[in-house]
Amino acid sequence: MNAVLEAVRAGRVGETALLVTKLTDAERRALLPGLQALRKELRAAPWEARSERSYPALQVAGAMCHSGAAAAATWIAGADMRWRQAPADMLLKVLADRDTGWQADVARRLAARPVSADVPFLLMAGLVRRSGCEVPVTDAYVVGWVRHIGHTWGRVPLVDRLRAEPDLAPLVDGLFELSDLGEVRWLFGEGPGSWQSALAELTGAGVLERKAVVDACVARLLRGGGPTDHRVFLPLLGLLALTREEVRERVADWTALARDAASPVAGHAQSVLAALALDGGLTPRQLAEASEGLLFRAEKKLVRAQLVLLGKVLARDATTAAELLPAVARAFGHEDTQMQERALKLVERHAARLDGEPAVRSEVAVAAEQLSPALRVRAAAVLGIAPEAEPEAYEELLPPPPEPFRLTPAPDSAVELAEEVSALLAADGDGDVAAFERALDGLARHAHRDQDALREALEPVVATRWWRQPEWHGRRDAEEHFAHTRRGLLGPAGGLELILATLYGAVSTATLLAGLQHGPADHECARHGFSRVLDVRLRELAYRIRTDPQPLLLAAPSWSTGLLEPGELVDRLGTCRRLGARVGEADFAQALLRVRREDRTAALAAAGRASGLGTPEGERLARWLSAGEPAMPGSGLRTSGPRILIESGEVRELQTDFPEAFRRLGRPFTASDAVRYCYHWGQENHRHWLATLPELRELVAVRLVHDVSEAALDDERGGAAALPLLAESGGVAGESTHLCLAYGLGARHPEDRLAAVDALLVLAGRGQLDTERLGADLGRLVRLGAVKPLRLAESARTAAATGANATIWEMLRHTLPVLLADLATGGTAGAPGAARGLGELLSIAADCAERSGARGELPHLSGTAARPGSARLVVQARRLRDALGVAAAA
């Protein structure tokens, strides 16, 4: 058996198979522990050619030695075997002596594996063919089959390759049942020679049953799948060329597709229903049901086409009005007022046919309440509804801004603390700041109280950490790693690792001291200052745990925003004095930056208590609290390509009596600092930035501007995620905060735009939103091409839908003149794309103006409204002009 293991280790597949063949069943079972030990050794070995070449032979040996089908299938499909598998024909050859039932069981188990297991199709198919079992129609088997057929290049056309497949019908059924075509989508292609054309040809020739294929295709479109799956199944449905009878018997399916399917599929279903409606194949009730779903869709093209169809049917048959006009009225609730107006025109044209139908007229009248104010007046006239009473003065009801919450103290139980640390490690340190700071404070307290008990509680948490494994610790790789980390910045996850490794002796005191004294090299970039502050705090805590445990962390925040109550900080300093504990320099500096000074009464009262402590830290805190809020530095806008960035001056208060790492936060900040390349991109930890300076929001925002701009200009995902926290933070919401918000409203990804909308509503709810400044920033960014009008329109519409109509109008009132002026002079906003987006912005502005009762002139609006034609831009300009109560130009 040693010879077998030597052959496996050397990667000699043929020799391995020959040697195992000569073994008895008992000898094969006895060989398994040696194979498993070798497998474990190979898993731990570095990924190199020497170890890699052993895997094919190891796979063959294990497959031959396992007597159970489940164990053999698990061995063959192991994740570590995936990249260097034995040839399928070799595996089939060595398993040929097993009975057919065993082989069928293995085939089914391999086919049940996920697609990502990458089990060779030839192996599964060979076992199926040899055992004579029913073909397993699983995702893995079907995807493997599609790949096999698609990769069988040569002169044989695809249709002939499929025709020769003995299990074609069940495999095609499985193709329609795949959860996602993403794995093989690229193999399908388009046009002659594609899978779609081959399946349609085989269906036409009777090789595949037509009804089964049509039903499966329609069912798959109804079920949906991956985002691009319809590009395979919709063309196939078209190539099948359904007959009139096949179309008519599936009216319910077309209706469901038109209502819920992806836009291209819904468009196809709509065209099918339109053809049926125009040649009498649909009853008015069926057409109304289909229309009700379609008219709720966001795609204006589909809504417009359905209204045109309804108009044709109503014009041809007056008796359908009672059935169809309530369906038309569903479009009264569409977000686009042009769609509302189209629907209203249709109702106006045919309303007289409802004279004998009071119930239907009442139903349409109720739906008319969803129309915009100007259209409701027209609807009231045509439907005979009493005009609305003079509306009351508009009062905006904004969503209440979130209130900061008090943080609970660090866990008094070491076991509970260990659970919280485990959760933070599982999230890779990416939990909320409050949980992270609470864990740091807990580690400091328990390390001071009883380190043995703390280590015992943390043992299950650290047992699987890499630096606790013997192969690392024995070679001192852990020590080398932590020595190397002093040259780079510690993030939250790295800091937790360092603190835990310190508790368990995996890093030396000398390394901890070197990291604290020297740390990473300074770097002139927007991110380094905040990252360096967090880094030095984490290193100081680790070093103190080893050398001089401190009873608590002074900087542990009192509130979710990072604020620290001044009275609590005085109490903590008093505890340190009573216990004779030395105050950590970085810990105290962070506490000063977090302590709340806006409440002058509480700050001055705490200053008196702090001075009475009789310690240097107490005197320093007293001076800090008595000084009041620091004066904000001057700032100025700078343009860098399509970006607008902000520069700020020095904050002198942060330049004295603070450690060097903290002084960076108060130094002047230039546009070149913002765009400078830095090695720790992707480690921004913006939430920790805000908790570092919870009352100096503008100092954070000026360094956030470039990162948020990437969400709009470079399509980065997540760049605006911190904006709600920025809005909830303290201090002045000035130029930098509003510029960050402007970039976020134009972000590429919906989740970033939604974060920006949340931030806008928070600032508005707190009375801190400067709509004039924000609107002007947006106008400049759109003009430069940094913000796309359509993205801004989506954000504005989302915010307005919460009830913030006056706020959004006031914002757009300062954005639109910039763009309308460019349009009038043929500037950048005059490009077709910008003009199209401008029409959307005008539509939202008109909505908000109508609902909030805004009045007055808007510069350059009259010129746009006076243009000839019915383009959306012009129509919405006229609507906004009318809403503002401005007379049309003669």
Short mmCIF file of N, CA, C and O in Angstrom, two decimals, residues 90-156:
data_model
loop_
_atom_site.label_atom_id
_atom_site.label_comp_id
_atom_site.label_asym_id
_atom_site.label_seq_id
_atom_site.Cartn_x
_atom_site.Cartn_y
_atom_site.Cartn_z
N MET A 90 -10.66 7.68 -17.74
CA MET A 90 -9.91 6.90 -16.76
C MET A 90 -10.80 6.51 -15.58
O MET A 90 -10.79 5.36 -15.12
N LEU A 91 -11.59 7.47 -15.08
CA LEU A 91 -12.49 7.16 -13.97
C LEU A 91 -13.54 6.12 -14.38
O LEU A 91 -13.87 5.21 -13.62
N LEU A 92 -14.06 6.26 -15.58
CA LEU A 92 -15.03 5.27 -16.07
C LEU A 92 -14.39 3.89 -16.17
O LEU A 92 -15.02 2.87 -15.85
N LYS A 93 -13.16 3.85 -16.59
CA LYS A 93 -12.47 2.57 -16.75
C LYS A 93 -12.26 1.89 -15.41
O LYS A 93 -12.51 0.67 -15.26
N VAL A 94 -11.80 2.63 -14.38
CA VAL A 94 -11.51 2.01 -13.10
C VAL A 94 -12.78 1.65 -12.33
O VAL A 94 -12.72 0.86 -11.38
N LEU A 95 -13.90 2.27 -12.70
CA LEU A 95 -15.17 1.94 -12.03
C LEU A 95 -16.01 0.95 -12.81
O LEU A 95 -17.16 0.66 -12.44
N ALA A 96 -15.47 0.40 -13.87
CA ALA A 96 -16.24 -0.48 -14.76
C ALA A 96 -16.65 -1.77 -14.08
O ALA A 96 -17.65 -2.40 -14.48
N ASP A 97 -15.88 -2.22 -13.04
CA ASP A 97 -16.21 -3.50 -12.41
C ASP A 97 -17.32 -3.39 -11.37
O ASP A 97 -17.74 -4.40 -10.82
N ARG A 98 -17.79 -2.19 -11.09
CA ARG A 98 -18.89 -2.03 -10.12
C ARG A 98 -20.22 -2.39 -10.78
O ARG A 98 -20.39 -2.23 -12.00
N ASP A 99 -21.18 -2.83 -9.95
CA ASP A 99 -22.47 -3.21 -10.52
C ASP A 99 -23.22 -1.98 -11.01
O ASP A 99 -22.94 -0.85 -10.60
N THR A 100 -24.20 -2.22 -11.90
CA THR A 100 -24.90 -1.11 -12.56
C THR A 100 -25.70 -0.27 -11.58
O THR A 100 -25.82 0.95 -11.75
N GLY A 101 -26.25 -0.88 -10.54
CA GLY A 101 -27.00 -0.10 -9.55
C GLY A 101 -26.11 0.89 -8.83
O GLY A 101 -26.50 2.04 -8.57
N TRP A 102 -24.89 0.45 -8.49
CA TRP A 102 -23.92 1.34 -7.81
C TRP A 102 -23.55 2.49 -8.73
O TRP A 102 -23.48 3.65 -8.32
N GLN A 103 -23.28 2.17 -9.99
CA GLN A 103 -22.89 3.22 -10.94
C GLN A 103 -24.04 4.21 -11.17
O GLN A 103 -23.81 5.42 -11.30
N ALA A 104 -25.27 3.71 -11.23
CA ALA A 104 -26.43 4.61 -11.40
C ALA A 104 -26.56 5.54 -10.19
O ALA A 104 -26.85 6.73 -10.32
N ASP A 105 -26.32 4.98 -8.98
CA ASP A 105 -26.42 5.79 -7.77
C ASP A 105 -25.35 6.89 -7.77
O ASP A 105 -25.61 8.05 -7.44
N VAL A 106 -24.13 6.55 -8.16
CA VAL A 106 -23.06 7.54 -8.23
C VAL A 106 -23.40 8.62 -9.26
O VAL A 106 -23.20 9.82 -9.02
N ALA A 107 -23.93 8.19 -10.41
CA ALA A 107 -24.30 9.16 -11.45
C ALA A 107 -25.33 10.15 -10.93
O ALA A 107 -25.21 11.37 -11.15
N ARG A 108 -26.35 9.65 -10.23
CA ARG A 108 -27.39 10.55 -9.71
C ARG A 108 -26.83 11.50 -8.65
O ARG A 108 -27.18 12.67 -8.60
N ARG A 109 -25.93 11.00 -7.81
CA ARG A 109 -25.35 11.84 -6.77
C ARG A 109 -24.42 12.90 -7.36
O ARG A 109 -24.39 14.04 -6.89
N LEU A 110 -23.67 12.54 -8.37
CA LEU A 110 -22.81 13.54 -9.02
C LEU A 110 -23.66 14.60 -9.73
O LEU A 110 -23.33 15.79 -9.70
N ALA A 111 -24.73 14.16 -10.36
CA ALA A 111 -25.60 15.11 -11.07
C ALA A 111 -26.32 16.04 -10.11
O ALA A 111 -26.72 17.15 -10.50
N ALA A 112 -26.50 15.60 -8.86
CA ALA A 112 -27.20 16.44 -7.88
C ALA A 112 -26.29 17.52 -7.30
O ALA A 112 -26.76 18.41 -6.58
N ARG A 113 -25.01 17.48 -7.61
CA ARG A 113 -24.09 18.51 -7.14
C ARG A 113 -24.40 19.84 -7.81
O ARG A 113 -24.95 19.88 -8.91
N PRO A 114 -24.03 20.97 -7.19
CA PRO A 114 -24.25 22.26 -7.85
C PRO A 114 -23.40 22.39 -9.10
O PRO A 114 -22.38 21.72 -9.26
N VAL A 115 -23.79 23.28 -9.99
CA VAL A 115 -23.05 23.50 -11.23
C VAL A 115 -21.61 23.90 -10.92
O VAL A 115 -20.67 23.51 -11.62
N SER A 116 -21.44 24.66 -9.85
CA SER A 116 -20.10 25.15 -9.50
C SER A 116 -19.14 24.03 -9.14
O SER A 116 -17.92 24.23 -9.14
N ALA A 117 -19.66 22.82 -8.81
CA ALA A 117 -18.77 21.70 -8.51
C ALA A 117 -18.00 21.23 -9.73
O ALA A 117 -16.99 20.55 -9.61
N ASP A 118 -18.51 21.58 -10.93
CA ASP A 118 -17.79 21.31 -12.19
C ASP A 118 -17.50 19.82 -12.37
O ASP A 118 -16.40 19.43 -12.77
N VAL A 119 -18.49 18.98 -12.09
CA VAL A 119 -18.33 17.54 -12.32
C VAL A 119 -18.32 17.30 -13.83
O VAL A 119 -19.18 17.79 -14.55
N PRO A 120 -17.35 16.54 -14.34
CA PRO A 120 -17.27 16.32 -15.80
C PRO A 120 -18.53 15.68 -16.35
O PRO A 120 -18.99 14.65 -15.82
N PHE A 121 -19.08 16.27 -17.40
CA PHE A 121 -20.29 15.71 -18.00
C PHE A 121 -20.03 14.32 -18.56
O PHE A 121 -20.87 13.42 -18.46
N LEU A 122 -18.87 14.11 -19.18
CA LEU A 122 -18.58 12.81 -19.78
C LEU A 122 -18.57 11.70 -18.73
O LEU A 122 -18.94 10.56 -19.03
N LEU A 123 -18.17 12.02 -17.50
CA LEU A 123 -18.20 11.03 -16.43
C LEU A 123 -19.64 10.71 -16.06
O LEU A 123 -20.02 9.53 -15.96
N MET A 124 -20.47 11.73 -15.84
CA MET A 124 -21.88 11.49 -15.49
C MET A 124 -22.59 10.74 -16.62
O MET A 124 -23.31 9.77 -16.38
N ALA A 125 -22.40 11.22 -17.86
CA ALA A 125 -23.09 10.59 -18.99
C ALA A 125 -22.62 9.16 -19.19
O ALA A 125 -23.42 8.26 -19.53
N GLY A 126 -21.31 8.89 -19.00
CA GLY A 126 -20.80 7.53 -19.15
C GLY A 126 -21.41 6.59 -18.12
O GLY A 126 -21.77 5.45 -18.44
N LEU A 127 -21.54 7.04 -16.88
CA LEU A 127 -22.16 6.22 -15.84
C LEU A 127 -23.64 5.97 -16.14
O LEU A 127 -24.16 4.87 -15.91
N VAL A 128 -24.33 7.00 -16.64
CA VAL A 128 -25.74 6.85 -17.00
C VAL A 128 -25.89 5.83 -18.13
O VAL A 128 -26.74 4.93 -18.09
N ARG A 129 -25.07 5.98 -19.15
CA ARG A 129 -25.16 5.08 -20.31
C ARG A 129 -24.83 3.64 -19.93
O ARG A 129 -25.51 2.70 -20.32
N ARG A 130 -23.80 3.46 -19.10
CA ARG A 130 -23.37 2.10 -18.74
C ARG A 130 -24.38 1.42 -17.82
O ARG A 130 -24.63 0.23 -17.92
N SER A 131 -24.98 2.22 -16.91
CA SER A 131 -25.92 1.63 -15.96
C SER A 131 -27.32 1.48 -16.53
O SER A 131 -28.13 0.72 -16.00
N GLY A 132 -27.61 2.24 -17.59
CA GLY A 132 -28.94 2.17 -18.19
C GLY A 132 -30.01 2.89 -17.38
O GLY A 132 -31.21 2.69 -17.60
N CYS A 133 -29.60 3.75 -16.44
CA CYS A 133 -30.59 4.45 -15.61
C CYS A 133 -31.20 5.62 -16.37
O CYS A 133 -30.70 6.04 -17.42
N GLU A 134 -32.27 6.15 -15.81
CA GLU A 134 -32.92 7.31 -16.41
C GLU A 134 -32.00 8.52 -16.30
O GLU A 134 -31.33 8.72 -15.28
N VAL A 135 -31.95 9.34 -17.34
CA VAL A 135 -31.06 10.50 -17.33
C VAL A 135 -31.47 11.46 -16.22
O VAL A 135 -32.64 11.81 -16.09
N PRO A 136 -30.51 11.88 -15.36
CA PRO A 136 -30.86 12.81 -14.26
C PRO A 136 -30.93 14.24 -14.79
O PRO A 136 -29.91 14.83 -15.16
N VAL A 137 -32.11 14.80 -14.80
CA VAL A 137 -32.30 16.15 -15.36
C VAL A 137 -32.10 17.17 -14.24
O VAL A 137 -33.05 17.76 -13.72
N THR A 138 -30.85 17.38 -13.87
CA THR A 138 -30.49 18.38 -12.87
C THR A 138 -29.77 19.53 -13.55
O THR A 138 -29.35 19.43 -14.70
N ASP A 139 -29.59 20.63 -12.80
CA ASP A 139 -28.88 21.78 -13.36
C ASP A 139 -27.47 21.39 -13.81
O ASP A 139 -27.02 21.76 -14.90
N ALA A 140 -26.76 20.64 -12.95
CA ALA A 140 -25.39 20.28 -13.28
C ALA A 140 -25.32 19.41 -14.53
O ALA A 140 -24.45 19.60 -15.39
N TYR A 141 -26.25 18.48 -14.66
CA TYR A 141 -26.23 17.58 -15.82
C TYR A 141 -26.61 18.32 -17.09
O TYR A 141 -25.95 18.17 -18.14
N VAL A 142 -27.64 19.14 -17.01
CA VAL A 142 -28.11 19.85 -18.20
C VAL A 142 -27.07 20.88 -18.65
O VAL A 142 -26.78 20.99 -19.85
N VAL A 143 -26.50 21.62 -17.70
CA VAL A 143 -25.46 22.59 -18.06
C VAL A 143 -24.26 21.87 -18.67
O VAL A 143 -23.68 22.32 -19.67
N GLY A 144 -23.88 20.73 -18.08
CA GLY A 144 -22.78 19.95 -18.65
C GLY A 144 -23.09 19.48 -20.06
O GLY A 144 -22.21 19.50 -20.93
N TRP A 145 -24.32 19.07 -20.28
CA TRP A 145 -24.73 18.62 -21.63
C TRP A 145 -24.66 19.77 -22.64
O TRP A 145 -24.14 19.62 -23.74
N VAL A 146 -25.17 20.94 -22.25
CA VAL A 146 -25.14 22.09 -23.15
C VAL A 146 -23.70 22.46 -23.48
O VAL A 146 -23.36 22.73 -24.64
N ARG A 147 -22.83 22.45 -22.48
CA ARG A 147 -21.43 22.75 -22.74
C ARG A 147 -20.80 21.71 -23.66
O ARG A 147 -20.03 22.05 -24.57
N HIS A 148 -21.13 20.45 -23.41
CA HIS A 148 -20.56 19.38 -24.23
C HIS A 148 -20.99 19.51 -25.69
O HIS A 148 -20.17 19.42 -26.60
N ILE A 149 -22.28 19.74 -25.90
CA ILE A 149 -22.79 19.91 -27.26
C ILE A 149 -22.17 21.15 -27.90
O ILE A 149 -21.75 21.15 -29.06
N GLY A 150 -22.12 22.24 -27.14
CA GLY A 150 -21.60 23.48 -27.68
C GLY A 150 -20.12 23.44 -27.99
O GLY A 150 -19.64 24.13 -28.88
N HIS A 151 -19.37 22.59 -27.25
CA HIS A 151 -17.92 22.53 -27.45
C HIS A 151 -17.52 21.44 -28.45
O HIS A 151 -16.34 21.27 -28.73
N THR A 152 -18.50 20.70 -28.94
CA THR A 152 -18.20 19.66 -29.92
C THR A 152 -18.10 20.30 -31.29
O THR A 152 -19.01 20.23 -32.12
N TRP A 153 -16.98 20.99 -31.53
CA TRP A 153 -16.81 21.73 -32.78
C TRP A 153 -16.58 20.75 -33.94
O TRP A 153 -16.17 19.63 -33.76
N GLY A 154 -16.81 21.21 -35.09
CA GLY A 154 -16.60 20.40 -36.29
C GLY A 154 -17.58 20.81 -37.36
O GLY A 154 -18.23 21.85 -37.29
N ARG A 155 -17.67 19.98 -38.37
CA ARG A 155 -18.53 20.30 -39.50
C ARG A 155 -19.97 19.86 -39.29
O ARG A 155 -20.83 20.14 -40.12
N VAL A 156 -20.22 19.11 -38.22
CA VAL A 156 -21.59 18.64 -37.98
C VAL A 156 -22.41 19.78 -37.41
O VAL A 156 -22.09 20.32 -36.35
#
